[in-house]
GROMACS .gro file of N, CA and C in nm:
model
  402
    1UNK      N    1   3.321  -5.833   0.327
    1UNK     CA    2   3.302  -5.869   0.465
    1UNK      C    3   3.238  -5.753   0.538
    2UNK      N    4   3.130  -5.781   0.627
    2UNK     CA    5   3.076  -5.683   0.739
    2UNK      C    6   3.188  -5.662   0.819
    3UNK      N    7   3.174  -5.479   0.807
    3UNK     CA    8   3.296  -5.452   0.874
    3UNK      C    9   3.214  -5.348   0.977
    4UNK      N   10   3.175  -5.218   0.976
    4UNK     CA   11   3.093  -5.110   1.053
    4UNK      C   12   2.967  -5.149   1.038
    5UNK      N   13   2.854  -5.166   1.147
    5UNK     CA   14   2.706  -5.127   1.200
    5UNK      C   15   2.712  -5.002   1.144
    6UNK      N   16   2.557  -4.975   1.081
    6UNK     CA   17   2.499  -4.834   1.038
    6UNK      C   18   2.422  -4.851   1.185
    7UNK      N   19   2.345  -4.725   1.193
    7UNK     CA   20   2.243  -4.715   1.298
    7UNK      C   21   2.093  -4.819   1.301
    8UNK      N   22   2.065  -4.852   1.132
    8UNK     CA   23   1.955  -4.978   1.160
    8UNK      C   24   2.008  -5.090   1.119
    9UNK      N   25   2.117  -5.108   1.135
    9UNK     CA   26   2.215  -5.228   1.115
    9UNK      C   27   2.128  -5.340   1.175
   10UNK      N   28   2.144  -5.500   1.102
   10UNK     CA   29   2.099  -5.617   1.211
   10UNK      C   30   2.179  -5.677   1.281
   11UNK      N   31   2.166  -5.759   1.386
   11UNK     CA   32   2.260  -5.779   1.464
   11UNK      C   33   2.345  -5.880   1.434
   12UNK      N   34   2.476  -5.941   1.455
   12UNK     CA   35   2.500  -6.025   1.343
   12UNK      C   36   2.642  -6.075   1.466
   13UNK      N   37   2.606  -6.236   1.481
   13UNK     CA   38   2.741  -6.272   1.508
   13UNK      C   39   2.886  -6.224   1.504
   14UNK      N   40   2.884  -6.189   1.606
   14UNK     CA   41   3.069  -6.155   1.590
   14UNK      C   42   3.190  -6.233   1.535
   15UNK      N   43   3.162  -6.333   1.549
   15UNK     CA   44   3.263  -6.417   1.429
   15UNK      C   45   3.216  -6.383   1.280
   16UNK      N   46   3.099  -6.343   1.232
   16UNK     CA   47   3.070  -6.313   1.138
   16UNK      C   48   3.167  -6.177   1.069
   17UNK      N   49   3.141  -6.064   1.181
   17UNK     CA   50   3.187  -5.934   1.143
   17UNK      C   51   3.360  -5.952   1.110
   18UNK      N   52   3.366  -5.884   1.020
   18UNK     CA   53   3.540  -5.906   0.920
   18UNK      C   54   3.555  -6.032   0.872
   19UNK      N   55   3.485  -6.129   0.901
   19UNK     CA   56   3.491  -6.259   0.822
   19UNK      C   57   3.461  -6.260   0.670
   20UNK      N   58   3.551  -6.276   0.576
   20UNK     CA   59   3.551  -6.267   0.426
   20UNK      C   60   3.461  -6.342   0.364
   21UNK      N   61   3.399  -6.357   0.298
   21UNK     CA   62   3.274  -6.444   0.177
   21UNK      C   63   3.327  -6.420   0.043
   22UNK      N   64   3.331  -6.492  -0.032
   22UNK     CA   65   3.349  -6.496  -0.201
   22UNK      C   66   3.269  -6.533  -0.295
   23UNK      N   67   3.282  -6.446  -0.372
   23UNK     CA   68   3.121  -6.444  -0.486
   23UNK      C   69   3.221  -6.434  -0.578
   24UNK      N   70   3.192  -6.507  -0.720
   24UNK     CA   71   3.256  -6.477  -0.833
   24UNK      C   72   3.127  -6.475  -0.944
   25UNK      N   73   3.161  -6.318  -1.024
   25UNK     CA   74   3.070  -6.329  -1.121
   25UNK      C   75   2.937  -6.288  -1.062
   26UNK      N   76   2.953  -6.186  -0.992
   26UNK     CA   77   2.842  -6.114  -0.929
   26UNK      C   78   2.840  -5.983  -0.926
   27UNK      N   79   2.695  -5.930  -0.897
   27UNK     CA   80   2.669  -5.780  -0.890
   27UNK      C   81   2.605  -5.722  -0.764
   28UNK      N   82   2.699  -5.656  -0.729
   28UNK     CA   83   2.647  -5.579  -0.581
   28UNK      C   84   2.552  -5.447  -0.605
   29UNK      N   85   2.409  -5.505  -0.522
   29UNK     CA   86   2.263  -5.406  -0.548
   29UNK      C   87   2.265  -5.355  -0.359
   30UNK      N   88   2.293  -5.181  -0.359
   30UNK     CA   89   2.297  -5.185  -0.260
   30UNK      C   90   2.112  -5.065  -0.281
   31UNK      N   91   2.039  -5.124  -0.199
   31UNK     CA   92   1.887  -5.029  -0.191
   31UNK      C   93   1.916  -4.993  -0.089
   32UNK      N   94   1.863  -4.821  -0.067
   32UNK     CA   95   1.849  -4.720   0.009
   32UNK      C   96   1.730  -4.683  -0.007
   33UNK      N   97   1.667  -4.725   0.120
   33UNK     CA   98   1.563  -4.750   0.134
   33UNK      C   99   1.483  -4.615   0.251
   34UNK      N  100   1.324  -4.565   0.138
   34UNK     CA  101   1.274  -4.422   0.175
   34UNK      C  102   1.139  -4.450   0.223
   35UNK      N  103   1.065  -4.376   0.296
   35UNK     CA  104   0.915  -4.404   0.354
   35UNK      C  105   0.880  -4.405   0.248
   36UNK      N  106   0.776  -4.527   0.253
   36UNK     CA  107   0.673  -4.566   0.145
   36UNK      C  108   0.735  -4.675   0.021
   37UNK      N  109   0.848  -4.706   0.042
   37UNK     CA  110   0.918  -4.727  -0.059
   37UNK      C  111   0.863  -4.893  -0.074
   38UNK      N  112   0.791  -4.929   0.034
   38UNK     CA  113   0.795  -5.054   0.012
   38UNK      C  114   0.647  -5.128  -0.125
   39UNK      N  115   0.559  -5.003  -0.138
   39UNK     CA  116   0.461  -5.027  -0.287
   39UNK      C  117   0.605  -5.007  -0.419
   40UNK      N  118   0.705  -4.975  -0.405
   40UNK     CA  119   0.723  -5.013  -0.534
   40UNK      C  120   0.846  -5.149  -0.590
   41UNK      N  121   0.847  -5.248  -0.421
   41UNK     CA  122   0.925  -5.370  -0.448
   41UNK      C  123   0.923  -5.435  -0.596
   42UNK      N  124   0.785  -5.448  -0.638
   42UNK     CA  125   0.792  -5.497  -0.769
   42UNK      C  126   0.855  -5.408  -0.876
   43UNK      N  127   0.863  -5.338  -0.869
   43UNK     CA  128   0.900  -5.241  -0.993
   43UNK      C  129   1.084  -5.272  -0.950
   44UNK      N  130   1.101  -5.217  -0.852
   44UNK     CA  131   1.277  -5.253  -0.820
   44UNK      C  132   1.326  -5.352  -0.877
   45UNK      N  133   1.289  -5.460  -0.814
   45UNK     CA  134   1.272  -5.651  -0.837
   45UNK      C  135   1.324  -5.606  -1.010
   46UNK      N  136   1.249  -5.613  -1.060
   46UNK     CA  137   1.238  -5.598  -1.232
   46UNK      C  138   1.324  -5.534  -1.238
   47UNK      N  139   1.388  -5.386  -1.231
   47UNK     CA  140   1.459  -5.334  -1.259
   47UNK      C  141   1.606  -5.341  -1.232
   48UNK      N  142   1.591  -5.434  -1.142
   48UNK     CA  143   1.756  -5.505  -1.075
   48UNK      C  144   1.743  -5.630  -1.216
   49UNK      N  145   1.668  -5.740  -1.221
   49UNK     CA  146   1.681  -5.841  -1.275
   49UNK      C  147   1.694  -5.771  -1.451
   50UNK      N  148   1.627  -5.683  -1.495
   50UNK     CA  149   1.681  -5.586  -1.619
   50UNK      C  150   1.846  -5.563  -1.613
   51UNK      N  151   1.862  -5.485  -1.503
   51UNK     CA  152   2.040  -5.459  -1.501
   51UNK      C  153   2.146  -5.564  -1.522
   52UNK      N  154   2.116  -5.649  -1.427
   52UNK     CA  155   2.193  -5.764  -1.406
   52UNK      C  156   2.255  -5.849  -1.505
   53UNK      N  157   2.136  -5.877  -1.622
   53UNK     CA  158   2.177  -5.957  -1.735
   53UNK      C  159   2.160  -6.108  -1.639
   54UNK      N  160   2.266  -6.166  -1.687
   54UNK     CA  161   2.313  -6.318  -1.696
   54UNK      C  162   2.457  -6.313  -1.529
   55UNK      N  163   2.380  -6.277  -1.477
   55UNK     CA  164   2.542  -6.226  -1.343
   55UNK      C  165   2.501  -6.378  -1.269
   56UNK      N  166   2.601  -6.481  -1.241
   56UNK     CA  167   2.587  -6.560  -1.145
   56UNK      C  168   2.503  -6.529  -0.999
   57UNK      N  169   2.544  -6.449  -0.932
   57UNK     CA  170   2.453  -6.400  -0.784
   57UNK      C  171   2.446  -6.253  -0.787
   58UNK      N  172   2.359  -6.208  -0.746
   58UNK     CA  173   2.308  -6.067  -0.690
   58UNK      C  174   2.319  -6.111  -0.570
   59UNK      N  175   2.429  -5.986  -0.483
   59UNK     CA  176   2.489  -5.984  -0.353
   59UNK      C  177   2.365  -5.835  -0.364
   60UNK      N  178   2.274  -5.839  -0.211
   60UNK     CA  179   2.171  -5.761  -0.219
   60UNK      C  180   2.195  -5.691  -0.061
   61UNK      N  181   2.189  -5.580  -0.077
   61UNK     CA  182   2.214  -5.518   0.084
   61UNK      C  183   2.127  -5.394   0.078
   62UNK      N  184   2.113  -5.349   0.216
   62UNK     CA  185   2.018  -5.161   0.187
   62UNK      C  186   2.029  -5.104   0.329
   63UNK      N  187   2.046  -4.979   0.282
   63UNK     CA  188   2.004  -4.882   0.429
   63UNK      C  189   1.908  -4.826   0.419
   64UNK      N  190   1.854  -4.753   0.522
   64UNK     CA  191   1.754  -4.652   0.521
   64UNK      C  192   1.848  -4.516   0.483
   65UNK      N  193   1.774  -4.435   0.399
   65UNK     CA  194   1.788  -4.331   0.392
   65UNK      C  195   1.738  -4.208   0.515
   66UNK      N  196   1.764  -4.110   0.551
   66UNK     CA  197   1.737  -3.988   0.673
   66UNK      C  198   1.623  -3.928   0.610
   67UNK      N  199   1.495  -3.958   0.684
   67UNK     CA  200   1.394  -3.845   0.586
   67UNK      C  201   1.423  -3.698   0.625
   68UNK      N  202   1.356  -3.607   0.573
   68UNK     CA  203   1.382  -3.487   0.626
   68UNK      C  204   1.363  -3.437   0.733
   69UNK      N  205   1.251  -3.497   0.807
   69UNK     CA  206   1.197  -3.468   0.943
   69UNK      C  207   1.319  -3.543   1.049
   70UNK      N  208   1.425  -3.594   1.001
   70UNK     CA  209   1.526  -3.629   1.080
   70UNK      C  210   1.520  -3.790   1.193
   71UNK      N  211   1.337  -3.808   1.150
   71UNK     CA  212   1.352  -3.965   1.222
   71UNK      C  213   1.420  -4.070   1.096
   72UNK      N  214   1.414  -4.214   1.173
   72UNK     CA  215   1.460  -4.302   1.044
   72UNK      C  216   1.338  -4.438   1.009
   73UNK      N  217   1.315  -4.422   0.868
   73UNK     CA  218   1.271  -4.528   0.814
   73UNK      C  219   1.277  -4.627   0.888
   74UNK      N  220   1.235  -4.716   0.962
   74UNK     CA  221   1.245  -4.848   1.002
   74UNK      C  222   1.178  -4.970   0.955
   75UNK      N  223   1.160  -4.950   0.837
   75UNK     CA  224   1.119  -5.102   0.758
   75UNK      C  225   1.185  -5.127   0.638
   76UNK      N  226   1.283  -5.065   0.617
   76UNK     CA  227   1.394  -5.050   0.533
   76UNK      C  228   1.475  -5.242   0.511
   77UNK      N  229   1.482  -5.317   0.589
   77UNK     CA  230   1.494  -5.437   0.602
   77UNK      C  231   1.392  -5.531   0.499
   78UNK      N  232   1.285  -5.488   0.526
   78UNK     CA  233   1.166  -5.559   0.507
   78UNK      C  234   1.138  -5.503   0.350
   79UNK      N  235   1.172  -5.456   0.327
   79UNK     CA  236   1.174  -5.370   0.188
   79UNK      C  237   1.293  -5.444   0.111
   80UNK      N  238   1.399  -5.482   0.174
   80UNK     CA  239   1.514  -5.508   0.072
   80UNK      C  240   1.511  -5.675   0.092
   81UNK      N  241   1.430  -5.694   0.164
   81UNK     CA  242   1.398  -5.887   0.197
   81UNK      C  243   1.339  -5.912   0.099
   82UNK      N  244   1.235  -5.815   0.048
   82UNK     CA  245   1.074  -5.839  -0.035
   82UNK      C  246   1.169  -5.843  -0.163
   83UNK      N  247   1.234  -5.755  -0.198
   83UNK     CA  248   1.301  -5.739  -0.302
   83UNK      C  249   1.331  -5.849  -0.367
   84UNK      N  250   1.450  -5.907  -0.300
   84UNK     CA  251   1.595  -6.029  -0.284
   84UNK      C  252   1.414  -6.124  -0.309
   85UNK      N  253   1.318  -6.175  -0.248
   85UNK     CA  254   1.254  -6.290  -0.238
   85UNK      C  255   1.196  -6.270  -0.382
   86UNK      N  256   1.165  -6.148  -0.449
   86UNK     CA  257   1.067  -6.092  -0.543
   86UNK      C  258   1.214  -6.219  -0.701
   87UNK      N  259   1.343  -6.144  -0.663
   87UNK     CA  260   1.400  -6.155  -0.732
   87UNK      C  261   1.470  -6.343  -0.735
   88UNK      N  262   1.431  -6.375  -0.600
   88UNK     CA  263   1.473  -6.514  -0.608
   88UNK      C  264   1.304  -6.614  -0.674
   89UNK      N  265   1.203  -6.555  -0.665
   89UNK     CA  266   1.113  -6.588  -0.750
   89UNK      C  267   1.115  -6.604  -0.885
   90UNK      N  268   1.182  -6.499  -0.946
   90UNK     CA  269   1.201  -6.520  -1.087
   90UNK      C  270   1.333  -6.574  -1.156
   91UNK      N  271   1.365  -6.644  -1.050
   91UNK     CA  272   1.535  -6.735  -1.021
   91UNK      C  273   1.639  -6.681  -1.061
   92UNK      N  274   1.648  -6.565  -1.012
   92UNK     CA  275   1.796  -6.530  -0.983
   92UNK      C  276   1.835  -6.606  -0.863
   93UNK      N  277   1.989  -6.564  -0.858
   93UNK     CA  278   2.062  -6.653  -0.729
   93UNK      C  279   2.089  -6.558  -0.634
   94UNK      N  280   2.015  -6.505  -0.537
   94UNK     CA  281   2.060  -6.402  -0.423
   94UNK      C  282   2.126  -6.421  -0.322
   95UNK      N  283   2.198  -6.358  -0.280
   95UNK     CA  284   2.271  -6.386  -0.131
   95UNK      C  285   2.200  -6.225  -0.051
   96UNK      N  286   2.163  -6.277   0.017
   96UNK     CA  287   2.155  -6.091   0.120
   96UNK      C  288   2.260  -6.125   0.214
   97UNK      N  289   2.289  -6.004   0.165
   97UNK     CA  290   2.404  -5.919   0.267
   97UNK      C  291   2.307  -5.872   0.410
   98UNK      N  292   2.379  -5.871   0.540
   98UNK     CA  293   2.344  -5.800   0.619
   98UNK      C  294   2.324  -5.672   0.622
   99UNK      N  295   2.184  -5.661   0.637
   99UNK     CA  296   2.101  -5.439   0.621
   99UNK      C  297   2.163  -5.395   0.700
  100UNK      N  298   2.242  -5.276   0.680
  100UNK     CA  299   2.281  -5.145   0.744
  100UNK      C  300   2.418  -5.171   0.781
  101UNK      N  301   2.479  -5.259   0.737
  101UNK     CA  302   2.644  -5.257   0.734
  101UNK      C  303   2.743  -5.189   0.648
  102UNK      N  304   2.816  -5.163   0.648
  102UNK     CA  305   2.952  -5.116   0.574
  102UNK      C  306   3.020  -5.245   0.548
  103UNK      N  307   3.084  -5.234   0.417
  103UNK     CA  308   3.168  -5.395   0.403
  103UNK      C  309   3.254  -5.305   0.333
  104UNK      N  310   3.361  -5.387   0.347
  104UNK     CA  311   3.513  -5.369   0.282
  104UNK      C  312   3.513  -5.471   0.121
  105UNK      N  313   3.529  -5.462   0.030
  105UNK     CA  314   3.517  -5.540  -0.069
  105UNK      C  315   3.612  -5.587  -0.148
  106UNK      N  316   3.700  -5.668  -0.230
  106UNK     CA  317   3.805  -5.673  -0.306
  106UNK      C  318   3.763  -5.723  -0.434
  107UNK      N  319   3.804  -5.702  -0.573
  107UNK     CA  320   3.731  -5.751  -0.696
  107UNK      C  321   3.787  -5.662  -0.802
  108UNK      N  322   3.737  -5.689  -0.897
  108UNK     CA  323   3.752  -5.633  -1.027
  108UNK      C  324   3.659  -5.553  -1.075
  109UNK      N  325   3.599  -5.419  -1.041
  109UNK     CA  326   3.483  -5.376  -1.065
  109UNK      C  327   3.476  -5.372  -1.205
  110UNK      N  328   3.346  -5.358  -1.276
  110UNK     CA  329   3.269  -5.288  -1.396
  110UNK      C  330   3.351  -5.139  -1.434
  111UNK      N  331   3.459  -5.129  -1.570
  111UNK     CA  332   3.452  -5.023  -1.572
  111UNK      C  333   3.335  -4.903  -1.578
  112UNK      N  334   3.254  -4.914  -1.518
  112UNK     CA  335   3.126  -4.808  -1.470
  112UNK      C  336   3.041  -4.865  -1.416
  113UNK      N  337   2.970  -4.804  -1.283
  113UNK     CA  338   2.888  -4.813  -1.188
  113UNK      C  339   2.782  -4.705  -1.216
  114UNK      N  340   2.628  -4.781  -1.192
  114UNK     CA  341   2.573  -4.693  -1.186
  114UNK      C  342   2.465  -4.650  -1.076
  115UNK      N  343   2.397  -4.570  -1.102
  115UNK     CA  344   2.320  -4.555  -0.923
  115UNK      C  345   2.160  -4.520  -1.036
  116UNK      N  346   2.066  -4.592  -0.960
  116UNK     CA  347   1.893  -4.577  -1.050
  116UNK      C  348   1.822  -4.526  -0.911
  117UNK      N  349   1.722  -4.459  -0.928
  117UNK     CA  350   1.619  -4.442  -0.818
  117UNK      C  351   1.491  -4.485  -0.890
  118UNK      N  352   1.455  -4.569  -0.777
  118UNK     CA  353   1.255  -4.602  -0.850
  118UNK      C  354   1.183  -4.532  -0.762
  119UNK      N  355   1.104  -4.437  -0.857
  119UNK     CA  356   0.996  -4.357  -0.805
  119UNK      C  357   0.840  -4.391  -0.851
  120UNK      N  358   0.767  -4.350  -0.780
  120UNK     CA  359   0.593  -4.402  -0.802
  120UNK      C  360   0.567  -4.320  -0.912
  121UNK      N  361   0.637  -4.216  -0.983
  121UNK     CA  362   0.557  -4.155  -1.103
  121UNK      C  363   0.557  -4.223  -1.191
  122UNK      N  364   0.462  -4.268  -1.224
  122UNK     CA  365   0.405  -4.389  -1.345
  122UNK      C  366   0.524  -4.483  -1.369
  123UNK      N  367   0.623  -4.518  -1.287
  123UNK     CA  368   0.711  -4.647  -1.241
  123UNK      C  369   0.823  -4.562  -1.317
  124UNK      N  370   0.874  -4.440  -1.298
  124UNK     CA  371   0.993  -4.380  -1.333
  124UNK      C  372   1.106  -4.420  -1.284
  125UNK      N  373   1.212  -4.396  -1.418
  125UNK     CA  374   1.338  -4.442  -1.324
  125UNK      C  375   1.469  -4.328  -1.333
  126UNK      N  376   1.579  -4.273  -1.272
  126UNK     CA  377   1.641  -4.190  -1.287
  126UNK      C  378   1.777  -4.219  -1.294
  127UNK      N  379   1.850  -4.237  -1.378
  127UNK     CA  380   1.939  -4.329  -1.358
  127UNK      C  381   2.099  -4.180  -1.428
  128UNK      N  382   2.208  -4.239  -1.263
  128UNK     CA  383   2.311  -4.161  -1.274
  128UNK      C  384   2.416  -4.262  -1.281
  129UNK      N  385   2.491  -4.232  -1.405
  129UNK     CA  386   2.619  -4.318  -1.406
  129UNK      C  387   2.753  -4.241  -1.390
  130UNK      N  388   2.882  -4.347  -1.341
  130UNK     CA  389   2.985  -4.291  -1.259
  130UNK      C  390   3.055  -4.360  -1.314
  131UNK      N  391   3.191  -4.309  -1.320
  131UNK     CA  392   3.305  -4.399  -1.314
  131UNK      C  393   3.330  -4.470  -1.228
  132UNK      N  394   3.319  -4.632  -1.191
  132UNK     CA  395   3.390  -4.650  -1.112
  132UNK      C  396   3.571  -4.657  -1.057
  133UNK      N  397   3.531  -4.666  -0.917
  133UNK     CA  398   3.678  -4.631  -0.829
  133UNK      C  399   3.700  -4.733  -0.785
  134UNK      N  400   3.821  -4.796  -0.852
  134UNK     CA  401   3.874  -4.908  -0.834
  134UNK      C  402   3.963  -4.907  -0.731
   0.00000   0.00000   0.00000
C-alpha cells in the first residue's frame, strides 16, 4: 500500500493512500530513474522480463534518483511508464505502482534480492545481490 509521497511523487487519491492491494506470485521492479535514462527503456524492458522468469505480475514502481548538480530528474515517470508498456507488449502482466511513493509491503520474499543497473556501455549490466530482509 502507498503509504509516504517522495518529492516527484504522483498525486493519488486519498482513499487510495494506506489502502492495501494483493498480488500473489509476483515480483516487485522498483527503477530509479537517472538523466538520460530514458534511451535505454528497451534494454531495461528485456532485462526485467529476463529476471522475472514465469512470475504471474510485475508490480512496477520508480523514483528519480538526485543528480549531482542537486536538481531532480523530472521524467523519471515517463521512463518507468515506457518500461511497464515495453514489458506489457511482450505480455507480461503489469500493474504500476504509483512513481515516487514509499509502500509498506507484507509477503514472503525471495530468499535473495537483487539490485541491476542498465548502463549505455554497449548495454552493460551491473548486478549486486543481497540477502533479503524479511
Amino acid at each position: 500500500m502507498p503509504t509516504v509521497p517522495g518529492p516527484e511523487a504522483v498525486a493519488l487519491d486519498r482513499a487510495t493512500v494506506g489502502a492495501p492491494r494483493t498480488f500473489f506470485d509476483c515480483v516487485l521492479v522498483h527503477i530509479v530513474a537517472e538523466d538520460d535514462d530514458r534511451r535505454l527503456a528497451a534494454a531495461a524492458a528485456r532485462r526485467v522480463r529476463d529476471l522475472a522468469g514465469d512470475t504471474g505480475y510485475l508490480l512496477v514502481t520508480g523514483s528519480c534518483a538526485a543528480p549531482s548538480d542537486g536538481t531532480r530528474f523530472r521524467d523519471g515517470f515517463g521512463l518507468v511508464a515506457e518500461i511497464a508498456e515495453r514489458l506489457e507488449e511482450h505480455g507480461e502482466q503489469v500493474h504500476l505502482l504509483p512513481f515516487g511513493w514509499m509502500f509498506e509491503y507484507e509477503g514472503e520474499p525471495l530468499p535473495v534480492c537483487w539490485e541491476e543497473q542498465v548502463s549505455a556501455g554497449a548495454g552493460a549490466f551491473r548486478r549486486r545481490t543481497a540477502e533479503a530482509v524479511g
